């Protein structure tokens, strides 16, 4: 009798727990588990979105890895951007945050100045940069030529197109600056005072006081930066289109990744395969590669340090 | 252990943003509706300029007057990507009739069944497409015997030239063969330091309309053999086309110098187009350029001619590349008979086609409309009407995966003009293999 009561109590408790968890569980099932399983399923199917899917085995995987001419360049570009662009964004965001927390007057003005570009819509910002960095008519190259510095081809030169995109990303640093400023202002003042009493130099204060205190935020910035960069789509696409001279029109042809595939990124391939070529199977393969890559990067970053577990400390 | 679980959970959550949701579900329907009953259909088109949308609305008003029981909801400025999605999902708001600028998509639309085969409708209406539409237009609107689209006005490509610059250079008439063209382009080129005061012709593939398919049309190439395999390495027309373009690039200053110059030029759709400004003396372009160039009020006389042909095909001078807008009926539509009435009116009614052509200065897409006395045009526009009606004019064939093969050929063009690829023969073979692989993947 008592055991029955106990069992039913446990069952009720389990149901209660499940009921409280259900909003998350439903969300997880609908927005994560189902799309993930579907993506894996469709990666083995020939599916054009119109006719019912048919089994094609590993054909899509073979095609993407061996025969799709854009895959490897896009993967290389994405990795380049993840490593270089994310590192520079974090360093630059931290640098700007440090500077603004140190200055005594005009903090508000500088904060606004650095934050404003972040609010610019990505398409408009990219088009503005394409105009500024136009090798022939852009003001940047005009100034460089005037002062005798050899002017790069920026978005028209395959070796300069990704650095140009990085410049654009650094210009929109406002989001990182804000979170770094919040973290920097949170560092206990007494720790700096103690370090100063011990004769620590400015660099040592930064290295042994500031950095350990803000490391969870750095980790957050790196992880979110990696994920955002994996999804980098709009800016390289617009930059390539504008620089190639092809805006849109009947008969005009856009070269994906102009110049010379240097601005191709993996999300562009997902779009190209799925929504332009009607090859959803191969698009799912690229999406899964993206997923796997982000998992690997995130897991690697989490192992490097206690990561976000420290954030709550 | 719990820590590991936590880390994995975090990594999973962090990665969720990267997943794309796959959708399924497709309905199909037959043409069982009664087109004589009161009904409303949706028509999506790609035109966006005010004069163009006004012309489309006038066309639809004419249709509604002729068919008072069919009301048409018109949605303008619809891109191919939006149309693709709507064709896939269907529903009340989805289009019954679509029109698109991208003839390259015909193969995809037909092979996937996104648009219905119109052959039975034509048969029932007693209209023969092969005697209604110009040859090239008749070809690019079908794939493997499936006619899922119809031409809705067309585009023809020719040569625009600066008559004043021609006179100054002592050139009496537009070039008829490519060797004459080469000579004229060099004569018309006036270097200026690292750039040009005037460039005879911008040969680079990024020079707006100077794409591989537009150049190669003058060589009448055969893109695929009887088995549907790429003919790129077999047909000498491609080698000749690539070689000619490369020669022009090298003779007019080299790739780097030309690209540097190109980056300083105005964009294709703006008033500062280099042909309007006199920075380029000859321009390969479609019939729409004439109106745009006249609107820009250039300080020279504009001449129009067909594009040159290879020296050994001089008798075929007058041909050109043909493409255009296409119209079709969505497979998801439940009002296909009513939709057909609209498609038939827009694409085969001579007066409707002529009035629409007069309004937006595109090439009429029926043989009857091309000859219609009601057609109003600048005398120079006649060149494009003749190119469209020329039996030697060519188009690019539909393929199961749309225009992917053209992008692949174009990519080789970029690599060849820049000097990245030097062994053309080997590159043609490799590109042909790539095209075949892409097509096999799409099947």
PDB file of N, CA, C and O in Angstrom, chain A residues 73-131:
ATOM      1  N   UNK A  73      37.237  25.615 -51.799  1.00  0.00           N
ATOM      2  CA  UNK A  73      37.542  27.049 -51.636  1.00  0.00           C
ATOM      3  C   UNK A  73      36.680  27.694 -50.542  1.00  0.00           C
ATOM      4  O   UNK A  73      37.186  28.489 -49.743  1.00  0.00           O
ATOM      5  N   UNK A  74      35.392  27.335 -50.500  1.00  0.00           N
ATOM      6  CA  UNK A  74      34.507  27.936 -49.489  1.00  0.00           C
ATOM      7  C   UNK A  74      34.917  27.515 -48.089  1.00  0.00           C
ATOM      8  O   UNK A  74      34.897  28.320 -47.152  1.00  0.00           O
ATOM      9  N   UNK A  75      35.314  26.256 -47.945  1.00  0.00           N
ATOM     10  CA  UNK A  75      35.740  25.764 -46.626  1.00  0.00           C
ATOM     11  C   UNK A  75      37.010  26.504 -46.190  1.00  0.00           C
ATOM     12  O   UNK A  75      37.113  26.951 -45.043  1.00  0.00           O
ATOM     13  N   UNK A  76      37.956  26.635 -47.111  1.00  0.00           N
ATOM     14  CA  UNK A  76      39.201  27.352 -46.786  1.00  0.00           C
ATOM     15  C   UNK A  76      38.908  28.795 -46.386  1.00  0.00           C
ATOM     16  O   UNK A  76      39.447  29.298 -45.396  1.00  0.00           O
ATOM     17  N   UNK A  77      38.026  29.445 -47.161  1.00  0.00           N
ATOM     18  CA  UNK A  77      37.691  30.836 -46.839  1.00  0.00           C
ATOM     19  C   UNK A  77      37.026  30.942 -45.476  1.00  0.00           C
ATOM     20  O   UNK A  77      37.330  31.835 -44.688  1.00  0.00           O
ATOM     21  N   UNK A  78      36.099  30.012 -45.202  1.00  0.00           N
ATOM     22  CA  UNK A  78      35.385  30.045 -43.923  1.00  0.00           C
ATOM     23  C   UNK A  78      36.368  29.861 -42.773  1.00  0.00           C
ATOM     24  O   UNK A  78      36.298  30.583 -41.773  1.00  0.00           O
ATOM     25  N   UNK A  79      37.301  28.919 -42.915  1.00  0.00           N
ATOM     26  CA  UNK A  79      38.282  28.689 -41.853  1.00  0.00           C
ATOM     27  C   UNK A  79      39.195  29.907 -41.686  1.00  0.00           C
ATOM     28  O   UNK A  79      39.518  30.302 -40.568  1.00  0.00           O
ATOM     29  N   UNK A  80      39.591  30.511 -42.790  1.00  0.00           N
ATOM     30  CA  UNK A  80      40.423  31.721 -42.740  1.00  0.00           C
ATOM     31  C   UNK A  80      39.702  32.796 -41.923  1.00  0.00           C
ATOM     32  O   UNK A  80      40.276  33.426 -41.029  1.00  0.00           O
ATOM     33  N   UNK A  81      38.432  32.991 -42.264  1.00  0.00           N
ATOM     34  CA  UNK A  81      37.652  34.029 -41.587  1.00  0.00           C
ATOM     35  C   UNK A  81      37.469  33.708 -40.107  1.00  0.00           C
ATOM     36  O   UNK A  81      37.539  34.591 -39.256  1.00  0.00           O
ATOM     37  N   UNK A  82      37.240  32.411 -39.807  1.00  0.00           N
ATOM     38  CA  UNK A  82      37.049  32.007 -38.410  1.00  0.00           C
ATOM     39  C   UNK A  82      38.315  32.291 -37.598  1.00  0.00           C
ATOM     40  O   UNK A  82      38.251  32.818 -36.489  1.00  0.00           O
ATOM     41  N   UNK A  83      39.454  31.971 -38.165  1.00  0.00           N
ATOM     42  CA  UNK A  83      40.699  32.153 -37.416  1.00  0.00           C
ATOM     43  C   UNK A  83      41.108  33.631 -37.377  1.00  0.00           C
ATOM     44  O   UNK A  83      41.274  34.211 -36.302  1.00  0.00           O
ATOM     45  N   UNK A  84      41.239  34.232 -38.532  1.00  0.00           N
ATOM     46  CA  UNK A  84      41.785  35.600 -38.593  1.00  0.00           C
ATOM     47  C   UNK A  84      40.757  36.642 -38.145  1.00  0.00           C
ATOM     48  O   UNK A  84      41.041  37.474 -37.281  1.00  0.00           O
ATOM     49  N   UNK A  85      39.567  36.561 -38.748  1.00  0.00           N
ATOM     50  CA  UNK A  85      38.594  37.608 -38.465  1.00  0.00           C
ATOM     51  C   UNK A  85      38.136  37.596 -37.007  1.00  0.00           C
ATOM     52  O   UNK A  85      38.051  38.639 -36.368  1.00  0.00           O
ATOM     53  N   UNK A  86      37.862  36.393 -36.490  1.00  0.00           N
ATOM     54  CA  UNK A  86      37.400  36.306 -35.102  1.00  0.00           C
ATOM     55  C   UNK A  86      38.498  36.795 -34.150  1.00  0.00           C
ATOM     56  O   UNK A  86      38.222  37.577 -33.234  1.00  0.00           O
ATOM     57  N   UNK A  87      39.736  36.349 -34.374  1.00  0.00           N
ATOM     58  CA  UNK A  87      40.833  36.789 -33.499  1.00  0.00           C
ATOM     59  C   UNK A  87      40.946  38.304 -33.503  1.00  0.00           C
ATOM     60  O   UNK A  87      41.033  38.947 -32.447  1.00  0.00           O
ATOM     61  N   UNK A  88      40.943  38.886 -34.699  1.00  0.00           N
ATOM     62  CA  UNK A  88      41.117  40.331 -34.798  1.00  0.00           C
ATOM     63  C   UNK A  88      39.936  41.080 -34.191  1.00  0.00           C
ATOM     64  O   UNK A  88      40.114  42.108 -33.544  1.00  0.00           O
ATOM     65  N   UNK A  89      38.744  40.536 -34.394  1.00  0.00           N
ATOM     66  CA  UNK A  89      37.559  41.197 -33.816  1.00  0.00           C
ATOM     67  C   UNK A  89      37.641  41.213 -32.292  1.00  0.00           C
ATOM     68  O   UNK A  89      37.348  42.214 -31.647  1.00  0.00           O
ATOM     69  N   UNK A  90      38.048  40.077 -31.703  1.00  0.00           N
ATOM     70  CA  UNK A  90      38.139  40.000 -30.241  1.00  0.00           C
ATOM     71  C   UNK A  90      39.230  40.954 -29.741  1.00  0.00           C
ATOM     72  O   UNK A  90      39.009  41.725 -28.802  1.00  0.00           O
ATOM     73  N   UNK A  91      40.390  40.918 -30.403  1.00  0.00           N
ATOM     74  CA  UNK A  91      41.491  41.794 -29.986  1.00  0.00           C
ATOM     75  C   UNK A  91      41.104  43.263 -30.117  1.00  0.00           C
ATOM     76  O   UNK A  91      41.318  44.065 -29.209  1.00  0.00           O
ATOM     77  N   UNK A  92      40.506  43.597 -31.228  1.00  0.00           N
ATOM     78  CA  UNK A  92      40.133  44.983 -31.493  1.00  0.00           C
ATOM     79  C   UNK A  92      39.018  45.435 -30.546  1.00  0.00           C
ATOM     80  O   UNK A  92      39.078  46.523 -29.971  1.00  0.00           O
ATOM     81  N   UNK A  93      38.044  44.565 -30.338  1.00  0.00           N
ATOM     82  CA  UNK A  93      36.935  44.894 -29.434  1.00  0.00           C
ATOM     83  C   UNK A  93      37.440  45.115 -28.023  1.00  0.00           C
ATOM     84  O   UNK A  93      37.036  46.057 -27.326  1.00  0.00           O
ATOM     85  N   UNK A  94      38.371  44.261 -27.610  1.00  0.00           N
ATOM     86  CA  UNK A  94      38.953  44.383 -26.265  1.00  0.00           C
ATOM     87  C   UNK A  94      39.784  45.667 -26.177  1.00  0.00           C
ATOM     88  O   UNK A  94      39.680  46.403 -25.185  1.00  0.00           O
ATOM     89  N   UNK A  95      40.544  45.929 -27.222  1.00  0.00           N
ATOM     90  CA  UNK A  95      41.377  47.140 -27.245  1.00  0.00           C
ATOM     91  C   UNK A  95      40.527  48.392 -27.131  1.00  0.00           C
ATOM     92  O   UNK A  95      40.804  49.280 -26.314  1.00  0.00           O
ATOM     93  N   UNK A  96      39.470  48.451 -27.936  1.00  0.00           N
ATOM     94  CA  UNK A  96      38.586  49.624 -27.906  1.00  0.00           C
ATOM     95  C   UNK A  96      37.921  49.737 -26.538  1.00  0.00           C
ATOM     96  O   UNK A  96      37.837  50.823 -25.949  1.00  0.00           O
ATOM     97  N   UNK A  97      37.478  48.583 -25.999  1.00  0.00           N
ATOM     98  CA  UNK A  97      36.845  48.573 -24.670  1.00  0.00           C
ATOM     99  C   UNK A  97      37.803  49.105 -23.618  1.00  0.00           C
ATOM    100  O   UNK A  97      37.435  49.945 -22.780  1.00  0.00           O
ATOM    101  N   UNK A  98      39.058  48.659 -23.669  1.00  0.00           N
ATOM    102  CA  UNK A  98      40.073  49.108 -22.712  1.00  0.00           C
ATOM    103  C   UNK A  98      40.297  50.613 -22.820  1.00  0.00           C
ATOM    104  O   UNK A  98      40.318  51.323 -21.823  1.00  0.00           O
ATOM    105  N   UNK A  99      40.429  51.077 -24.054  1.00  0.00           N
ATOM    106  CA  UNK A  99      40.684  52.505 -24.273  1.00  0.00           C
ATOM    107  C   UNK A  99      39.550  53.350 -23.710  1.00  0.00           C
ATOM    108  O   UNK A  99      39.782  54.341 -23.024  1.00  0.00           O
ATOM    109  N   UNK A 100      38.327  52.934 -24.003  1.00  0.00           N
ATOM    110  CA  UNK A 100      37.185  53.758 -23.594  1.00  0.00           C
ATOM    111  C   UNK A 100      36.998  53.742 -22.078  1.00  0.00           C
ATOM    112  O   UNK A 100      36.581  54.731 -21.487  1.00  0.00           O
ATOM    113  N   UNK A 101      37.338  52.603 -21.447  1.00  0.00           N
ATOM    114  CA  UNK A 101      37.210  52.586 -19.980  1.00  0.00           C
ATOM    115  C   UNK A 101      38.319  53.420 -19.332  1.00  0.00           C
ATOM    116  O   UNK A 101      38.195  53.834 -18.189  1.00  0.00           O
ATOM    117  N   UNK A 102      39.407  53.650 -20.063  1.00  0.00           N
ATOM    118  CA  UNK A 102      40.539  54.392 -19.473  1.00  0.00           C
ATOM    119  C   UNK A 102      40.393  55.907 -19.632  1.00  0.00           C
ATOM    120  O   UNK A 102      40.889  56.658 -18.820  1.00  0.00           O
ATOM    121  N   UNK A 103      39.714  56.333 -20.740  1.00  0.00           N
ATOM    122  CA  UNK A 103      39.686  57.793 -20.956  1.00  0.00           C
ATOM    123  C   UNK A 103      38.770  58.478 -19.945  1.00  0.00           C
ATOM    124  O   UNK A 103      37.771  57.902 -19.501  1.00  0.00           O
ATOM    125  N   UNK A 104      39.150  59.679 -19.624  1.00  0.00           N
ATOM    126  CA  UNK A 104      38.443  60.389 -18.547  1.00  0.00           C
ATOM    127  C   UNK A 104      37.283  61.229 -19.092  1.00  0.00           C
ATOM    128  O   UNK A 104      36.236  61.330 -18.485  1.00  0.00           O
ATOM    129  N   UNK A 105      37.511  61.856 -20.276  1.00  0.00           N
ATOM    130  CA  UNK A 105      36.440  62.714 -20.803  1.00  0.00           C
ATOM    131  C   UNK A 105      35.988  62.199 -22.171  1.00  0.00           C
ATOM    132  O   UNK A 105      36.760  61.574 -22.896  1.00  0.00           O
ATOM    133  N   UNK A 106      34.736  62.463 -22.470  1.00  0.00           N
ATOM    134  CA  UNK A 106      34.187  62.106 -23.787  1.00  0.00           C
ATOM    135  C   UNK A 106      33.916  60.635 -23.963  1.00  0.00           C
ATOM    136  O   UNK A 106      33.811  60.141 -25.085  1.00  0.00           O
ATOM    137  N   UNK A 107      33.802  59.907 -22.854  1.00  0.00           N
ATOM    138  CA  UNK A 107      33.530  58.457 -22.947  1.00  0.00           C
ATOM    139  C   UNK A 107      32.266  58.206 -23.763  1.00  0.00           C
ATOM    140  O   UNK A 107      32.241  57.342 -24.638  1.00  0.00           O
ATOM    141  N   UNK A 108      31.239  58.986 -23.455  1.00  0.00           N
ATOM    142  CA  UNK A 108      29.940  58.802 -24.133  1.00  0.00           C
ATOM    143  C   UNK A 108      30.060  58.984 -25.633  1.00  0.00           C
ATOM    144  O   UNK A 108      29.501  58.205 -26.414  1.00  0.00           O
ATOM    145  N   UNK A 109      30.816  59.995 -26.035  1.00  0.00           N
ATOM    146  CA  UNK A 109      30.975  60.292 -27.465  1.00  0.00           C
ATOM    147  C   UNK A 109      31.672  59.128 -28.167  1.00  0.00           C
ATOM    148  O   UNK A 109      31.213  58.623 -29.197  1.00  0.00           O
ATOM    149  N   UNK A 110      32.799  58.663 -27.576  1.00  0.00           N
ATOM    150  CA  UNK A 110      33.550  57.564 -28.196  1.00  0.00           C
ATOM    151  C   UNK A 110      32.724  56.276 -28.238  1.00  0.00           C
ATOM    152  O   UNK A 110      32.747  55.549 -29.220  1.00  0.00           O
ATOM    153  N   UNK A 111      32.021  56.035 -27.134  1.00  0.00           N
ATOM    154  CA  UNK A 111      31.199  54.823 -27.064  1.00  0.00           C
ATOM    155  C   UNK A 111      30.165  54.839 -28.201  1.00  0.00           C
ATOM    156  O   UNK A 111      29.975  53.852 -28.891  1.00  0.00           O
ATOM    157  N   UNK A 112      29.534  56.009 -28.373  1.00  0.00           N
ATOM    158  CA  UNK A 112      28.522  56.132 -29.437  1.00  0.00           C
ATOM    159  C   UNK A 112      29.182  55.957 -30.804  1.00  0.00           C
ATOM    160  O   UNK A 112      28.659  55.244 -31.662  1.00  0.00           O
ATOM    161  N   UNK A 113      30.333  56.601 -30.990  1.00  0.00           N
ATOM    162  CA  UNK A 113      31.014  56.541 -32.283  1.00  0.00           C
ATOM    163  C   UNK A 113      31.375  55.112 -32.668  1.00  0.00           C
ATOM    164  O   UNK A 113      31.228  54.706 -33.812  1.00  0.00           O
ATOM    165  N   UNK A 114      31.870  54.366 -31.688  1.00  0.00           N
ATOM    166  CA  UNK A 114      32.267  52.988 -31.992  1.00  0.00           C
ATOM    167  C   UNK A 114      31.068  52.048 -32.099  1.00  0.00           C
ATOM    168  O   UNK A 114      31.137  51.022 -32.765  1.00  0.00           O
ATOM    169  N   UNK A 115      29.965  52.406 -31.433  1.00  0.00           N
ATOM    170  CA  UNK A 115      28.812  51.501 -31.450  1.00  0.00           C
ATOM    171  C   UNK A 115      27.941  51.703 -32.688  1.00  0.00           C
ATOM    172  O   UNK A 115      27.369  50.749 -33.212  1.00  0.00           O
ATOM    173  N   UNK A 116      27.872  52.945 -33.164  1.00  0.00           N
ATOM    174  CA  UNK A 116      26.968  53.265 -34.282  1.00  0.00           C
ATOM    175  C   UNK A 116      27.112  52.365 -35.513  1.00  0.00           C
ATOM    176  O   UNK A 116      26.116  51.903 -36.050  1.00  0.00           O
ATOM    177  N   UNK A 117      28.361  52.110 -35.983  1.00  0.00           N
ATOM    178  CA  UNK A 117      28.477  51.275 -37.190  1.00  0.00           C
ATOM    179  C   UNK A 117      27.806  49.908 -37.046  1.00  0.00           C
ATOM    180  O   UNK A 117      27.322  49.348 -38.027  1.00  0.00           O
ATOM    181  N   UNK A 118      27.779  49.401 -35.819  1.00  0.00           N
ATOM    182  CA  UNK A 118      27.171  48.083 -35.592  1.00  0.00           C
ATOM    183  C   UNK A 118      25.692  48.099 -35.959  1.00  0.00           C
ATOM    184  O   UNK A 118      25.111  47.061 -36.291  1.00  0.00           O
ATOM    185  N   UNK A 119      25.080  49.272 -35.909  1.00  0.00           N
ATOM    186  CA  UNK A 119      23.651  49.379 -36.192  1.00  0.00           C
ATOM    187  C   UNK A 119      23.360  49.467 -37.690  1.00  0.00           C
ATOM    188  O   UNK A 119      22.221  49.364 -38.108  1.00  0.00           O
ATOM    189  N   UNK A 120      24.406  49.677 -38.487  1.00  0.00           N
ATOM    190  CA  UNK A 120      24.184  49.786 -39.940  1.00  0.00           C
ATOM    191  C   UNK A 120      23.765  48.436 -40.499  1.00  0.00           C
ATOM    192  O   UNK A 120      24.362  47.410 -40.169  1.00  0.00           O
ATOM    193  N   UNK A 121      22.730  48.400 -41.354  1.00  0.00           N
ATOM    194  CA  UNK A 121      22.330  47.123 -41.957  1.00  0.00           C
ATOM    195  C   UNK A 121      23.493  46.540 -42.756  1.00  0.00           C
ATOM    196  O   UNK A 121      24.211  47.298 -43.435  1.00  0.00           O
ATOM    197  N   UNK A 122      23.720  45.225 -42.681  1.00  0.00           N
ATOM    198  CA  UNK A 122      24.895  44.635 -43.340  1.00  0.00           C
ATOM    199  C   UNK A 122      24.984  44.922 -44.837  1.00  0.00           C
ATOM    200  O   UNK A 122      26.074  45.142 -45.355  1.00  0.00           O
ATOM    201  N   UNK A 123      23.847  44.945 -45.527  1.00  0.00           N
ATOM    202  CA  UNK A 123      23.892  45.192 -46.977  1.00  0.00           C
ATOM    203  C   UNK A 123      24.395  46.614 -47.245  1.00  0.00           C
ATOM    204  O   UNK A 123      25.299  46.823 -48.061  1.00  0.00           O
ATOM    205  N   UNK A 124      23.819  47.574 -46.512  1.00  0.00           N
ATOM    206  CA  UNK A 124      24.214  48.974 -46.713  1.00  0.00           C
ATOM    207  C   UNK A 124      25.679  49.173 -46.345  1.00  0.00           C
ATOM    208  O   UNK A 124      26.435  49.837 -47.074  1.00  0.00           O
ATOM    209  N   UNK A 125      26.091  48.585 -45.214  1.00  0.00           N
ATOM    210  CA  UNK A 125      27.473  48.731 -44.765  1.00  0.00           C
ATOM    211  C   UNK A 125      28.438  48.158 -45.799  1.00  0.00           C
ATOM    212  O   UNK A 125      29.466  48.768 -46.120  1.00  0.00           O
ATOM    213  N   UNK A 126      28.103  46.986 -46.336  1.00  0.00           N
ATOM    214  CA  UNK A 126      28.982  46.343 -47.324  1.00  0.00           C
ATOM    215  C   UNK A 126      29.059  47.173 -48.597  1.00  0.00           C
ATOM    216  O   UNK A 126      30.145  47.338 -49.173  1.00  0.00           O
ATOM    217  N   UNK A 127      27.905  47.696 -49.029  1.00  0.00           N
ATOM    218  CA  UNK A 127      27.923  48.502 -50.254  1.00  0.00           C
ATOM    219  C   UNK A 127      28.742  49.779 -50.045  1.00  0.00           C
ATOM    220  O   UNK A 127      29.466  50.217 -50.938  1.00  0.00           O
ATOM    221  N   UNK A 128      28.631  50.346 -48.848  1.00  0.00           N
ATOM    222  CA  UNK A 128      29.412  51.548 -48.544  1.00  0.00           C
ATOM    223  C   UNK A 128      30.910  51.234 -48.584  1.00  0.00           C
ATOM    224  O   UNK A 128      31.702  51.998 -49.147  1.00  0.00           O
ATOM    225  N   UNK A 129      31.292  50.074 -48.030  1.00  0.00           N
ATOM    226  CA  UNK A 129      32.703  49.680 -48.048  1.00  0.00           C
ATOM    227  C   UNK A 129      33.176  49.396 -49.475  1.00  0.00           C
ATOM    228  O   UNK A 129      34.307  49.723 -49.828  1.00  0.00           O
ATOM    229  N   UNK A 130      32.308  48.762 -50.254  1.00  0.00           N
ATOM    230  CA  UNK A 130      32.681  48.484 -51.644  1.00  0.00           C
ATOM    231  C   UNK A 130      32.931  49.796 -52.390  1.00  0.00           C
ATOM    232  O   UNK A 130      33.827  49.882 -53.227  1.00  0.00           O
ATOM    233  N   UNK A 131      32.149  50.819 -52.046  1.00  0.00           N
ATOM    234  CA  UNK A 131      32.343  52.135 -52.664  1.00  0.00           C
ATOM    235  C   UNK A 131      33.648  52.771 -52.169  1.00  0.00           C
ATOM    236  O   UNK A 131      34.455  53.252 -52.960  1.00  0.00           O
TER     237      UNK A 131
END
